[in-house]
Amino acid sequence: MASIAPPVPGAVTDTIPHKEVEEKVDYLNLPCPIPYEEIHREALMSLKPELFEGMRFDFTKGLNQKFSLSHSVFMGPTEIPSQSMETIKIPTAHYEFGANFIDPKLMLLGRILTDGRLNARVKCDLTENLTLKANAQLTNEPHMSHGMVNFDYKGKDSRTQLQLGNGALFGASYIQSVTPQLSLGGEVFWAGQHRKSGIGYAARYNTDKMVATGQVASTGMVALSYVQKVSQKVSLASDFMYNHMSRDVTASFGYDYILRQCRLRGKVDSNGCVSAFLEERLNMGLNFILSAELDHKKKDYKFGFGLTVGE
């Protein structure tokens, strides 16, 4: 009986799997984070659409590639403050005229309503890294007009913002990318009119499939949010809000479903409020909107529908 020859080194392929080499992080080439005030952007888009009650019609007409005019009509009830648990609503209607100028380095938006309110927004790229943002609202009511100016400096892997507003309002924020997925930041503000100041911290962790954020402030506010991207069309979102001063706690869970011709968003929160918002694309430049919000605790039910014409 022939003897079995010992294995020859190098004759048999090694079956031991090779360990994957971890990619080294280049800390000198980190991505630039999003602005501090937008760290909850994905959660807000899914959980807080622009809900309304009544009827809304929006029409936008482009005069050229940069300039367009808009017309909006709204008819529906408006809530007024009340000391009781019941919600008091009065019927209202208004018309809004708007003018828009959009350029790669300059954006001007203006809105005027029949009740006398005037809204204006400006965004201007002063340099490749420095952007000026300003918004103002003028009303006939005393002490209700306000304005805000924001300077946004975009660094290589950081972002700095400086805010100035009426009422002696000053604010500054800074956010820095620590790793390709993690960014940390902080903010300080001073409201001279109300003699209040505060400081806050925030963290944001994002990958291709999820976004997690956390924010705390010396005012007693704690905000957490999480967005899971199930697929390119479906996202699930949740948030948690806690106010240490008033002991108010609110948690909500929602979804964002993008179909071929429509987008459906909805949520339910811990206060028993359920809402849904549907945007249906009927044709090129024609969208149908449905809005619904059910507050079972306050027995307040809101329904709205609208049309949007123009791109």
PDB file of C-alpha atoms in Angstrom:
ATOM      1  CA  MET A   1       0.000   0.000   0.000  1.00  0.00           C
ATOM      2  CA  ALA A   2       1.499   3.303  -1.142  1.00  0.00           C
ATOM      3  CA  SER A   3       2.235   5.836   1.537  1.00  0.00           C
ATOM      4  CA  ILE A   4       0.602   9.262   1.379  1.00  0.00           C
ATOM      5  CA  ALA A   5       3.104  11.956   0.533  1.00  0.00           C
ATOM      6  CA  PRO A   6       3.236  14.997   2.854  1.00  0.00           C
ATOM      7  CA  PRO A   7       1.872  18.200   1.401  1.00  0.00           C
ATOM      8  CA  VAL A   8       4.362  20.279  -0.470  1.00  0.00           C
ATOM      9  CA  PRO A   9       4.589  23.866   0.771  1.00  0.00           C
ATOM     10  CA  GLY A  10       3.080  26.231  -1.768  1.00  0.00           C
ATOM     11  CA  ALA A  11       1.352  23.419  -3.712  1.00  0.00           C
ATOM     12  CA  VAL A  12      -2.032  23.848  -1.961  1.00  0.00           C
ATOM     13  CA  THR A  13      -3.864  27.193  -1.842  1.00  0.00           C
ATOM     14  CA  ASP A  14      -4.222  28.622   1.636  1.00  0.00           C
ATOM     15  CA  THR A  15      -7.875  28.355   2.692  1.00  0.00           C
ATOM     16  CA  ILE A  16      -7.627  30.787   5.606  1.00  0.00           C
ATOM     17  CA  PRO A  17      -9.671  33.892   4.703  1.00  0.00           C
ATOM     18  CA  HIS A  18      -7.788  37.138   4.538  1.00  0.00           C
ATOM     19  CA  LYS A  19      -8.803  39.839   6.913  1.00  0.00           C
ATOM     20  CA  GLU A  20     -10.236  42.952   5.286  1.00  0.00           C
ATOM     21  CA  VAL A  21      -7.899  45.865   5.555  1.00  0.00           C
ATOM     22  CA  GLU A  22      -9.624  48.767   7.254  1.00  0.00           C
ATOM     23  CA  GLU A  23      -9.489  51.985   5.346  1.00  0.00           C
ATOM     24  CA  LYS A  24      -7.439  54.610   7.097  1.00  0.00           C
ATOM     25  CA  VAL A  25      -9.232  57.837   7.872  1.00  0.00           C
ATOM     26  CA  ASP A  26      -7.626  60.919   6.383  1.00  0.00           C
ATOM     27  CA  TYR A  27      -8.267  63.456   9.136  1.00  0.00           C
ATOM     28  CA  LEU A  28      -6.798  66.212   6.980  1.00  0.00           C
ATOM     29  CA  ASN A  29      -9.472  65.679   4.315  1.00  0.00           C
ATOM     30  CA  LEU A  30     -12.768  65.498   6.237  1.00  0.00           C
ATOM     31  CA  PRO A  31     -16.044  66.625   4.636  1.00  0.00           C
ATOM     32  CA  CYS A  32     -17.632  69.968   5.477  1.00  0.00           C
ATOM     33  CA  PRO A  33     -20.625  69.496   7.829  1.00  0.00           C
ATOM     34  CA  ILE A  34     -24.066  70.989   7.305  1.00  0.00           C
ATOM     35  CA  PRO A  35     -24.925  74.200   9.208  1.00  0.00           C
ATOM     36  CA  TYR A  36     -25.520  73.898  12.942  1.00  0.00           C
ATOM     37  CA  GLU A  37     -29.130  75.046  12.631  1.00  0.00           C
ATOM     38  CA  GLU A  38     -29.865  72.268  10.105  1.00  0.00           C
ATOM     39  CA  ILE A  39     -28.566  69.221  11.972  1.00  0.00           C
ATOM     40  CA  HIS A  40     -32.133  67.836  12.256  1.00  0.00           C
ATOM     41  CA  ARG A  41     -32.848  68.486   8.570  1.00  0.00           C
ATOM     42  CA  GLU A  42     -33.774  64.957   7.498  1.00  0.00           C
ATOM     43  CA  ALA A  43     -36.033  64.388  10.513  1.00  0.00           C
ATOM     44  CA  LEU A  44     -37.818  67.727  10.044  1.00  0.00           C
ATOM     45  CA  MET A  45     -38.498  67.020   6.371  1.00  0.00           C
ATOM     46  CA  SER A  46     -40.153  63.708   7.246  1.00  0.00           C
ATOM     47  CA  LEU A  47     -41.910  64.597  10.510  1.00  0.00           C
ATOM     48  CA  LYS A  48     -42.929  68.229  10.008  1.00  0.00           C
ATOM     49  CA  PRO A  49     -44.396  68.938   6.574  1.00  0.00           C
ATOM     50  CA  GLU A  50     -46.277  72.174   5.949  1.00  0.00           C
ATOM     51  CA  LEU A  51     -49.692  71.110   7.266  1.00  0.00           C
ATOM     52  CA  PHE A  52     -52.660  73.407   6.728  1.00  0.00           C
ATOM     53  CA  GLU A  53     -56.445  73.517   7.138  1.00  0.00           C
ATOM     54  CA  GLY A  54     -58.848  74.680   4.459  1.00  0.00           C
ATOM     55  CA  MET A  55     -58.157  75.391   0.784  1.00  0.00           C
ATOM     56  CA  ARG A  56     -54.907  76.573  -0.792  1.00  0.00           C
ATOM     57  CA  PHE A  57     -54.043  77.496  -4.369  1.00  0.00           C
ATOM     58  CA  ASP A  58     -50.519  78.422  -5.489  1.00  0.00           C
ATOM     59  CA  PHE A  59     -49.566  79.615  -8.956  1.00  0.00           C
ATOM     60  CA  THR A  60     -46.015  80.392 -10.098  1.00  0.00           C
ATOM     61  CA  LYS A  61     -45.220  81.980 -13.444  1.00  0.00           C
ATOM     62  CA  GLY A  62     -41.645  82.169 -14.676  1.00  0.00           C
ATOM     63  CA  LEU A  63     -40.904  85.310 -16.688  1.00  0.00           C
ATOM     64  CA  ASN A  64     -37.354  84.217 -17.558  1.00  0.00           C
ATOM     65  CA  GLN A  65     -34.715  81.848 -16.234  1.00  0.00           C
ATOM     66  CA  LYS A  66     -34.070  83.962 -13.123  1.00  0.00           C
ATOM     67  CA  PHE A  67     -37.247  85.937 -12.395  1.00  0.00           C
ATOM     68  CA  SER A  68     -40.705  84.591 -11.519  1.00  0.00           C
ATOM     69  CA  LEU A  69     -43.955  85.758  -9.939  1.00  0.00           C
ATOM     70  CA  SER A  70     -46.194  83.800  -7.578  1.00  0.00           C
ATOM     71  CA  HIS A  71     -49.831  84.112  -6.503  1.00  0.00           C
ATOM     72  CA  SER A  72     -51.352  82.302  -3.525  1.00  0.00           C
ATOM     73  CA  VAL A  73     -54.914  82.151  -2.230  1.00  0.00           C
ATOM     74  CA  PHE A  74     -55.803  80.624   1.138  1.00  0.00           C
ATOM     75  CA  MET A  75     -59.222  80.127   2.709  1.00  0.00           C
ATOM     76  CA  GLY A  76     -59.631  78.392   6.043  1.00  0.00           C
ATOM     77  CA  PRO A  77     -59.976  78.834   9.802  1.00  0.00           C
ATOM     78  CA  THR A  78     -57.346  80.445  11.997  1.00  0.00           C
ATOM     79  CA  GLU A  79     -56.800  79.452  15.617  1.00  0.00           C
ATOM     80  CA  ILE A  80     -56.853  82.162  18.274  1.00  0.00           C
ATOM     81  CA  PRO A  81     -55.378  81.833  21.779  1.00  0.00           C
ATOM     82  CA  SER A  82     -57.738  80.556  24.449  1.00  0.00           C
ATOM     83  CA  GLN A  83     -57.365  79.732  28.133  1.00  0.00           C
ATOM     84  CA  SER A  84     -59.708  76.744  27.853  1.00  0.00           C
ATOM     85  CA  MET A  85     -58.850  73.354  26.395  1.00  0.00           C
ATOM     86  CA  GLU A  86     -61.191  73.919  23.456  1.00  0.00           C
ATOM     87  CA  THR A  87     -59.737  75.303  20.247  1.00  0.00           C
ATOM     88  CA  ILE A  88     -61.356  78.512  18.991  1.00  0.00           C
ATOM     89  CA  LYS A  89     -61.254  79.084  15.239  1.00  0.00           C
ATOM     90  CA  ILE A  90     -62.383  82.006  13.107  1.00  0.00           C
ATOM     91  CA  PRO A  91     -62.792  81.882   9.317  1.00  0.00           C
ATOM     92  CA  THR A  92     -60.140  83.799   7.380  1.00  0.00           C
ATOM     93  CA  ALA A  93     -59.015  84.295   3.797  1.00  0.00           C
ATOM     94  CA  HIS A  94     -56.064  86.098   2.291  1.00  0.00           C
ATOM     95  CA  TYR A  95     -54.187  86.604  -0.950  1.00  0.00           C
ATOM     96  CA  GLU A  96     -50.397  86.595  -1.239  1.00  0.00           C
ATOM     97  CA  PHE A  97     -48.288  88.056  -4.035  1.00  0.00           C
ATOM     98  CA  GLY A  98     -44.643  87.102  -4.412  1.00  0.00           C
ATOM     99  CA  ALA A  99     -41.644  87.945  -6.557  1.00  0.00           C
ATOM    100  CA  ASN A 100     -38.592  85.687  -6.868  1.00  0.00           C
ATOM    101  CA  PHE A 101     -35.140  86.303  -8.288  1.00  0.00           C
ATOM    102  CA  ILE A 102     -32.893  83.242  -8.286  1.00  0.00           C
ATOM    103  CA  ASP A 103     -29.288  83.362  -9.474  1.00  0.00           C
ATOM    104  CA  PRO A 104     -26.433  80.956  -8.701  1.00  0.00           C
ATOM    105  CA  LYS A 105     -24.919  83.544  -6.325  1.00  0.00           C
ATOM    106  CA  LEU A 106     -27.956  85.637  -5.374  1.00  0.00           C
ATOM    107  CA  MET A 107     -31.495  84.769  -4.275  1.00  0.00           C
ATOM    108  CA  LEU A 108     -34.197  87.361  -3.526  1.00  0.00           C
ATOM    109  CA  LEU A 109     -37.673  86.373  -2.322  1.00  0.00           C
ATOM    110  CA  GLY A 110     -40.494  88.728  -1.424  1.00  0.00           C
ATOM    111  CA  ARG A 111     -44.068  88.122  -0.231  1.00  0.00           C
ATOM    112  CA  ILE A 112     -46.847  90.571   0.598  1.00  0.00           C
ATOM    113  CA  LEU A 113     -50.258  89.624   2.016  1.00  0.00           C
ATOM    114  CA  THR A 114     -53.592  91.393   2.027  1.00  0.00           C
ATOM    115  CA  ASP A 115     -53.448  91.817   5.804  1.00  0.00           C
ATOM    116  CA  GLY A 116     -50.377  94.046   5.431  1.00  0.00           C
ATOM    117  CA  ARG A 117     -47.622  91.568   6.269  1.00  0.00           C
ATOM    118  CA  LEU A 118     -44.447  91.745   4.209  1.00  0.00           C
ATOM    119  CA  ASN A 119     -41.855  88.963   4.170  1.00  0.00           C
ATOM    120  CA  ALA A 120     -38.444  89.212   2.525  1.00  0.00           C
ATOM    121  CA  ARG A 121     -35.502  86.809   2.228  1.00  0.00           C
ATOM    122  CA  VAL A 122     -32.023  87.357   0.821  1.00  0.00           C
ATOM    123  CA  LYS A 123     -29.210  84.892   0.210  1.00  0.00           C
ATOM    124  CA  CYS A 124     -25.982  86.135  -1.317  1.00  0.00           C
ATOM    125  CA  ASP A 125     -22.652  84.362  -1.805  1.00  0.00           C
ATOM    126  CA  LEU A 126     -20.117  87.072  -0.959  1.00  0.00           C
ATOM    127  CA  THR A 127     -17.190  84.738  -1.629  1.00  0.00           C
ATOM    128  CA  GLU A 128     -16.782  81.029  -2.290  1.00  0.00           C
ATOM    129  CA  ASN A 129     -16.785  80.377   1.472  1.00  0.00           C
ATOM    130  CA  LEU A 130     -18.829  83.248   2.921  1.00  0.00           C
ATOM    131  CA  THR A 131     -22.614  83.497   2.506  1.00  0.00           C
ATOM    132  CA  LEU A 132     -24.956  86.227   3.707  1.00  0.00           C
ATOM    133  CA  LYS A 133     -28.530  85.303   4.655  1.00  0.00           C
ATOM    134  CA  ALA A 134     -31.159  87.795   5.769  1.00  0.00           C
ATOM    135  CA  ASN A 135     -34.895  87.631   6.422  1.00  0.00           C
ATOM    136  CA  ALA A 136     -37.395  90.171   7.667  1.00  0.00           C
ATOM    137  CA  GLN A 137     -41.104  90.367   8.451  1.00  0.00           C
ATOM    138  CA  LEU A 138     -42.951  93.672   8.673  1.00  0.00           C
ATOM    139  CA  THR A 139     -46.465  93.878  10.136  1.00  0.00           C
ATOM    140  CA  ASN A 140     -48.966  96.549  11.133  1.00  0.00           C
ATOM    141  CA  GLU A 141     -49.024  95.261  14.709  1.00  0.00           C
ATOM    142  CA  PRO A 142     -46.644  97.045  17.088  1.00  0.00           C
ATOM    143  CA  HIS A 143     -43.558  95.160  18.276  1.00  0.00           C
ATOM    144  CA  MET A 144     -44.303  92.228  15.945  1.00  0.00           C
ATOM    145  CA  SER A 145     -41.892  93.096  13.107  1.00  0.00           C
ATOM    146  CA  HIS A 146     -38.528  91.381  13.208  1.00  0.00           C
ATOM    147  CA  GLY A 147     -35.391  90.882  11.159  1.00  0.00           C
ATOM    148  CA  MET A 148     -32.383  88.579  11.176  1.00  0.00           C
ATOM    149  CA  VAL A 149     -28.971  88.613   9.460  1.00  0.00           C
ATOM    150  CA  ASN A 150     -26.822  85.484   9.268  1.00  0.00           C
ATOM    151  CA  PHE A 151     -23.210  85.146   8.124  1.00  0.00           C
ATOM    152  CA  ASP A 152     -22.252  81.580   7.193  1.00  0.00           C
ATOM    153  CA  TYR A 153     -18.556  80.767   6.724  1.00  0.00           C
ATOM    154  CA  LYS A 154     -17.869  77.391   5.135  1.00  0.00           C
ATOM    155  CA  GLY A 155     -14.456  75.998   5.944  1.00  0.00           C
ATOM    156  CA  LYS A 156     -12.755  72.885   4.659  1.00  0.00           C
ATOM    157  CA  ASP A 157     -14.100  70.644   7.437  1.00  0.00           C
ATOM    158  CA  SER A 158     -15.990  73.103   9.644  1.00  0.00           C
ATOM    159  CA  ARG A 159     -18.734  75.700   9.548  1.00  0.00           C
ATOM    160  CA  THR A 160     -19.137  78.949  11.480  1.00  0.00           C
ATOM    161  CA  GLN A 161     -22.270  81.090  11.735  1.00  0.00           C
ATOM    162  CA  LEU A 162     -22.887  84.524  13.222  1.00  0.00           C
ATOM    163  CA  GLN A 163     -26.447  85.801  13.747  1.00  0.00           C
ATOM    164  CA  LEU A 164     -27.652  89.340  14.432  1.00  0.00           C
ATOM    165  CA  GLY A 165     -31.286  90.253  15.009  1.00  0.00           C
ATOM    166  CA  ASN A 166     -33.516  93.004  16.303  1.00  0.00           C
ATOM    167  CA  GLY A 167     -34.185  93.123  20.011  1.00  0.00           C
ATOM    168  CA  ALA A 168     -30.426  92.924  20.688  1.00  0.00           C
ATOM    169  CA  LEU A 169     -30.276  89.294  19.603  1.00  0.00           C
ATOM    170  CA  PHE A 170     -26.789  87.890  19.061  1.00  0.00           C
ATOM    171  CA  GLY A 171     -25.829  84.301  18.309  1.00  0.00           C
ATOM    172  CA  ALA A 172     -22.849  82.292  17.148  1.00  0.00           C
ATOM    173  CA  SER A 173     -22.412  78.611  16.302  1.00  0.00           C
ATOM    174  CA  TYR A 174     -19.579  76.347  15.214  1.00  0.00           C
ATOM    175  CA  ILE A 175     -19.633  72.755  13.970  1.00  0.00           C
ATOM    176  CA  GLN A 176     -16.619  70.593  13.170  1.00  0.00           C
ATOM    177  CA  SER A 177     -16.246  67.249  11.399  1.00  0.00           C
ATOM    178  CA  VAL A 178     -14.424  64.857  13.718  1.00  0.00           C
ATOM    179  CA  THR A 179     -14.627  61.803  11.456  1.00  0.00           C
ATOM    180  CA  PRO A 180     -16.185  61.305   7.997  1.00  0.00           C
ATOM    181  CA  GLN A 181     -19.479  60.415   9.728  1.00  0.00           C
ATOM    182  CA  LEU A 182     -19.364  62.330  13.039  1.00  0.00           C
ATOM    183  CA  SER A 183     -19.549  66.086  13.550  1.00  0.00           C
ATOM    184  CA  LEU A 184     -19.690  68.021  16.829  1.00  0.00           C
ATOM    185  CA  GLY A 185     -20.699  71.612  17.442  1.00  0.00           C
ATOM    186  CA  GLY A 186     -21.798  74.258  19.896  1.00  0.00           C
ATOM    187  CA  GLU A 187     -23.660  77.555  20.029  1.00  0.00           C
ATOM    188  CA  VAL A 188     -24.073  80.620  22.243  1.00  0.00           C
ATOM    189  CA  PHE A 189     -26.764  83.286  22.118  1.00  0.00           C
ATOM    190  CA  TRP A 190     -27.825  86.444  23.908  1.00  0.00           C
ATOM    191  CA  ALA A 191     -31.298  88.010  23.760  1.00  0.00           C
ATOM    192  CA  GLY A 192     -30.793  91.486  25.159  1.00  0.00           C
ATOM    193  CA  GLN A 193     -34.444  92.491  25.041  1.00  0.00           C
ATOM    194  CA  HIS A 194     -35.479  89.571  27.259  1.00  0.00           C
ATOM    195  CA  ARG A 195     -32.212  89.466  29.224  1.00  0.00           C
ATOM    196  CA  LYS A 196     -31.658  85.803  28.441  1.00  0.00           C
ATOM    197  CA  SER A 197     -28.570  83.923  27.357  1.00  0.00           C
ATOM    198  CA  GLY A 198     -27.751  80.312  26.681  1.00  0.00           C
ATOM    199  CA  ILE A 199     -25.262  77.798  25.392  1.00  0.00           C
ATOM    200  CA  GLY A 200     -25.859  74.552  23.545  1.00  0.00           C
ATOM    201  CA  TYR A 201     -24.080  71.511  22.163  1.00  0.00           C
ATOM    202  CA  ALA A 202     -24.938  69.157  19.317  1.00  0.00           C
ATOM    203  CA  ALA A 203     -23.706  65.953  17.696  1.00  0.00           C
ATOM    204  CA  ARG A 204     -24.583  64.422  14.342  1.00  0.00           C
ATOM    205  CA  TYR A 205     -23.701  60.977  13.013  1.00  0.00           C
ATOM    206  CA  ASN A 206     -24.668  60.084   9.452  1.00  0.00           C
ATOM    207  CA  THR A 207     -24.019  57.254   7.020  1.00  0.00           C
ATOM    208  CA  ASP A 208     -25.564  56.215   3.726  1.00  0.00           C
ATOM    209  CA  LYS A 209     -28.374  54.428   5.597  1.00  0.00           C
ATOM    210  CA  MET A 210     -29.056  56.482   8.736  1.00  0.00           C
ATOM    211  CA  VAL A 211     -28.774  59.875  10.421  1.00  0.00           C
ATOM    212  CA  ALA A 212     -28.697  60.311  14.207  1.00  0.00           C
ATOM    213  CA  THR A 213     -28.573  63.692  15.949  1.00  0.00           C
ATOM    214  CA  GLY A 214     -28.580  64.971  19.507  1.00  0.00           C
ATOM    215  CA  GLN A 215     -28.812  68.481  20.897  1.00  0.00           C
ATOM    216  CA  VAL A 216     -28.865  69.942  24.414  1.00  0.00           C
ATOM    217  CA  ALA A 217     -29.036  73.530  25.639  1.00  0.00           C
ATOM    218  CA  SER A 218     -28.741  75.372  28.932  1.00  0.00           C
ATOM    219  CA  THR A 219     -32.367  76.487  28.506  1.00  0.00           C
ATOM    220  CA  GLY A 220     -33.383  72.943  29.476  1.00  0.00           C
ATOM    221  CA  MET A 221     -34.073  71.680  25.963  1.00  0.00           C
ATOM    222  CA  VAL A 222     -33.058  68.192  24.835  1.00  0.00           C
ATOM    223  CA  ALA A 223     -33.708  67.106  21.235  1.00  0.00           C
ATOM    224  CA  LEU A 224     -32.925  63.707  19.719  1.00  0.00           C
ATOM    225  CA  SER A 225     -33.743  62.471  16.217  1.00  0.00           C
ATOM    226  CA  TYR A 226     -33.080  59.377  14.148  1.00  0.00           C
ATOM    227  CA  VAL A 227     -33.756  58.692  10.463  1.00  0.00           C
ATOM    228  CA  GLN A 228     -33.380  55.249   8.911  1.00  0.00           C
ATOM    229  CA  LYS A 229     -33.234  55.037   5.120  1.00  0.00           C
ATOM    230  CA  VAL A 230     -34.922  51.724   4.365  1.00  0.00           C
ATOM    231  CA  SER A 231     -34.488  52.220   0.617  1.00  0.00           C
ATOM    232  CA  GLN A 232     -34.108  55.037  -1.868  1.00  0.00           C
ATOM    233  CA  LYS A 233     -37.864  55.669  -1.643  1.00  0.00           C
ATOM    234  CA  VAL A 234     -38.706  54.869   1.983  1.00  0.00           C
ATOM    235  CA  SER A 235     -37.410  56.502   5.167  1.00  0.00           C
ATOM    236  CA  LEU A 236     -38.483  56.073   8.783  1.00  0.00           C
ATOM    237  CA  ALA A 237     -37.942  58.882  11.279  1.00  0.00           C
ATOM    238  CA  SER A 238     -38.378  59.465  14.994  1.00  0.00           C
ATOM    239  CA  ASP A 239     -37.649  62.296  17.389  1.00  0.00           C
ATOM    240  CA  PHE A 240     -37.718  63.023  21.109  1.00  0.00           C
ATOM    241  CA  MET A 241     -38.183  66.458  22.671  1.00  0.00           C
ATOM    242  CA  TYR A 242     -37.789  67.212  26.379  1.00  0.00           C
ATOM    243  CA  ASN A 243     -38.012  70.561  28.150  1.00  0.00           C
ATOM    244  CA  HIS A 244     -36.544  70.446  31.634  1.00  0.00           C
ATOM    245  CA  MET A 245     -38.114  73.772  32.665  1.00  0.00           C
ATOM    246  CA  SER A 246     -41.712  72.950  31.751  1.00  0.00           C
ATOM    247  CA  ARG A 247     -41.344  69.154  32.085  1.00  0.00           C
ATOM    248  CA  ASP A 248     -42.898  68.682  28.649  1.00  0.00           C
ATOM    249  CA  VAL A 249     -41.995  65.465  26.828  1.00  0.00           C
ATOM    250  CA  THR A 250     -42.966  64.645  23.249  1.00  0.00           C
ATOM    251  CA  ALA A 251     -41.941  61.716  21.083  1.00  0.00           C
ATOM    252  CA  SER A 252     -43.041  61.043  17.521  1.00  0.00           C
ATOM    253  CA  PHE A 253     -42.567  58.440  14.829  1.00  0.00           C
ATOM    254  CA  GLY A 254     -43.109  59.009  11.116  1.00  0.00           C
ATOM    255  CA  TYR A 255     -42.483  57.837   7.598  1.00  0.00           C
ATOM    256  CA  ASP A 256     -41.557  59.363   4.248  1.00  0.00           C
ATOM    257  CA  TYR A 257     -42.577  57.393   1.158  1.00  0.00           C
ATOM    258  CA  ILE A 258     -41.612  58.690  -2.298  1.00  0.00           C
ATOM    259  CA  LEU A 259     -43.470  57.047  -5.182  1.00  0.00           C
ATOM    260  CA  ARG A 260     -43.175  57.692  -8.890  1.00  0.00           C
ATOM    261  CA  GLN A 261     -45.877  60.369  -8.994  1.00  0.00           C
ATOM    262  CA  CYS A 262     -46.395  61.290  -5.347  1.00  0.00           C
ATOM    263  CA  ARG A 263     -44.808  61.725  -1.945  1.00  0.00           C
ATOM    264  CA  LEU A 264     -46.541  60.636   1.267  1.00  0.00           C
ATOM    265  CA  ARG A 265     -45.432  61.724   4.737  1.00  0.00           C
ATOM    266  CA  GLY A 266     -47.078  60.983   8.060  1.00  0.00           C
ATOM    267  CA  LYS A 267     -46.443  60.734  11.778  1.00  0.00           C
ATOM    268  CA  VAL A 268     -47.974  59.914  15.147  1.00  0.00           C
ATOM    269  CA  ASP A 269     -46.785  61.435  18.419  1.00  0.00           C
ATOM    270  CA  SER A 270     -47.119  60.710  22.119  1.00  0.00           C
ATOM    271  CA  ASN A 271     -49.839  63.372  22.526  1.00  0.00           C
ATOM    272  CA  GLY A 272     -52.245  61.349  20.402  1.00  0.00           C
ATOM    273  CA  CYS A 273     -51.861  63.545  17.324  1.00  0.00           C
ATOM    274  CA  VAL A 274     -51.815  61.809  13.915  1.00  0.00           C
ATOM    275  CA  SER A 275     -51.024  63.634  10.691  1.00  0.00           C
ATOM    276  CA  ALA A 276     -50.480  62.884   7.006  1.00  0.00           C
ATOM    277  CA  PHE A 277     -49.410  64.971   4.016  1.00  0.00           C
ATOM    278  CA  LEU A 278     -49.762  63.851   0.397  1.00  0.00           C
ATOM    279  CA  GLU A 279     -48.267  65.534  -2.673  1.00  0.00           C
ATOM    280  CA  GLU A 280     -49.584  64.043  -5.935  1.00  0.00           C
ATOM    281  CA  ARG A 281     -48.083  65.014  -9.288  1.00  0.00           C
ATOM    282  CA  LEU A 282     -51.023  65.090 -11.706  1.00  0.00           C
ATOM    283  CA  ASN A 283     -49.144  66.484 -14.681  1.00  0.00           C
ATOM    284  CA  MET A 284     -46.077  68.503 -15.563  1.00  0.00           C
ATOM    285  CA  GLY A 285     -46.267  71.597 -13.347  1.00  0.00           C
ATOM    286  CA  LEU A 286     -49.529  70.529 -11.642  1.00  0.00           C
ATOM    287  CA  ASN A 287     -49.559  69.076  -8.118  1.00  0.00           C
ATOM    288  CA  PHE A 288     -52.463  68.115  -5.856  1.00  0.00           C
ATOM    289  CA  ILE A 289     -52.010  68.402  -2.079  1.00  0.00           C
ATOM    290  CA  LEU A 290     -53.909  66.735   0.766  1.00  0.00           C
ATOM    291  CA  SER A 291     -53.290  67.550   4.422  1.00  0.00           C
ATOM    292  CA  ALA A 292     -54.837  65.979   7.530  1.00  0.00           C
ATOM    293  CA  GLU A 293     -54.152  66.289  11.250  1.00  0.00           C
ATOM    294  CA  LEU A 294     -56.146  64.578  14.014  1.00  0.00           C
ATOM    295  CA  ASP A 295     -55.600  65.645  17.618  1.00  0.00           C
ATOM    296  CA  HIS A 296     -57.664  63.184  19.649  1.00  0.00           C
ATOM    297  CA  LYS A 297     -56.676  64.721  22.987  1.00  0.00           C
ATOM    298  CA  LYS A 298     -57.971  68.200  22.110  1.00  0.00           C
ATOM    299  CA  LYS A 299     -60.654  66.853  19.757  1.00  0.00           C
ATOM    300  CA  ASP A 300     -59.235  69.094  17.034  1.00  0.00           C
ATOM    301  CA  TYR A 301     -59.457  67.785  13.474  1.00  0.00           C
ATOM    302  CA  LYS A 302     -57.915  69.602  10.514  1.00  0.00           C
ATOM    303  CA  PHE A 303     -58.264  68.796   6.825  1.00  0.00           C
ATOM    304  CA  GLY A 304     -56.985  70.710   3.830  1.00  0.00           C
ATOM    305  CA  PHE A 305     -56.540  70.382   0.103  1.00  0.00           C
ATOM    306  CA  GLY A 306     -54.800  72.466  -2.499  1.00  0.00           C
ATOM    307  CA  LEU A 307     -53.362  72.819  -5.981  1.00  0.00           C
ATOM    308  CA  THR A 308     -49.918  73.984  -7.010  1.00  0.00           C
ATOM    309  CA  VAL A 309     -49.464  75.184 -10.579  1.00  0.00           C
ATOM    310  CA  GLY A 310     -46.034  75.954 -11.992  1.00  0.00           C
ATOM    311  CA  GLU A 311     -42.550  74.761 -11.208  1.00  0.00           C
TER     312      GLU A 311
END
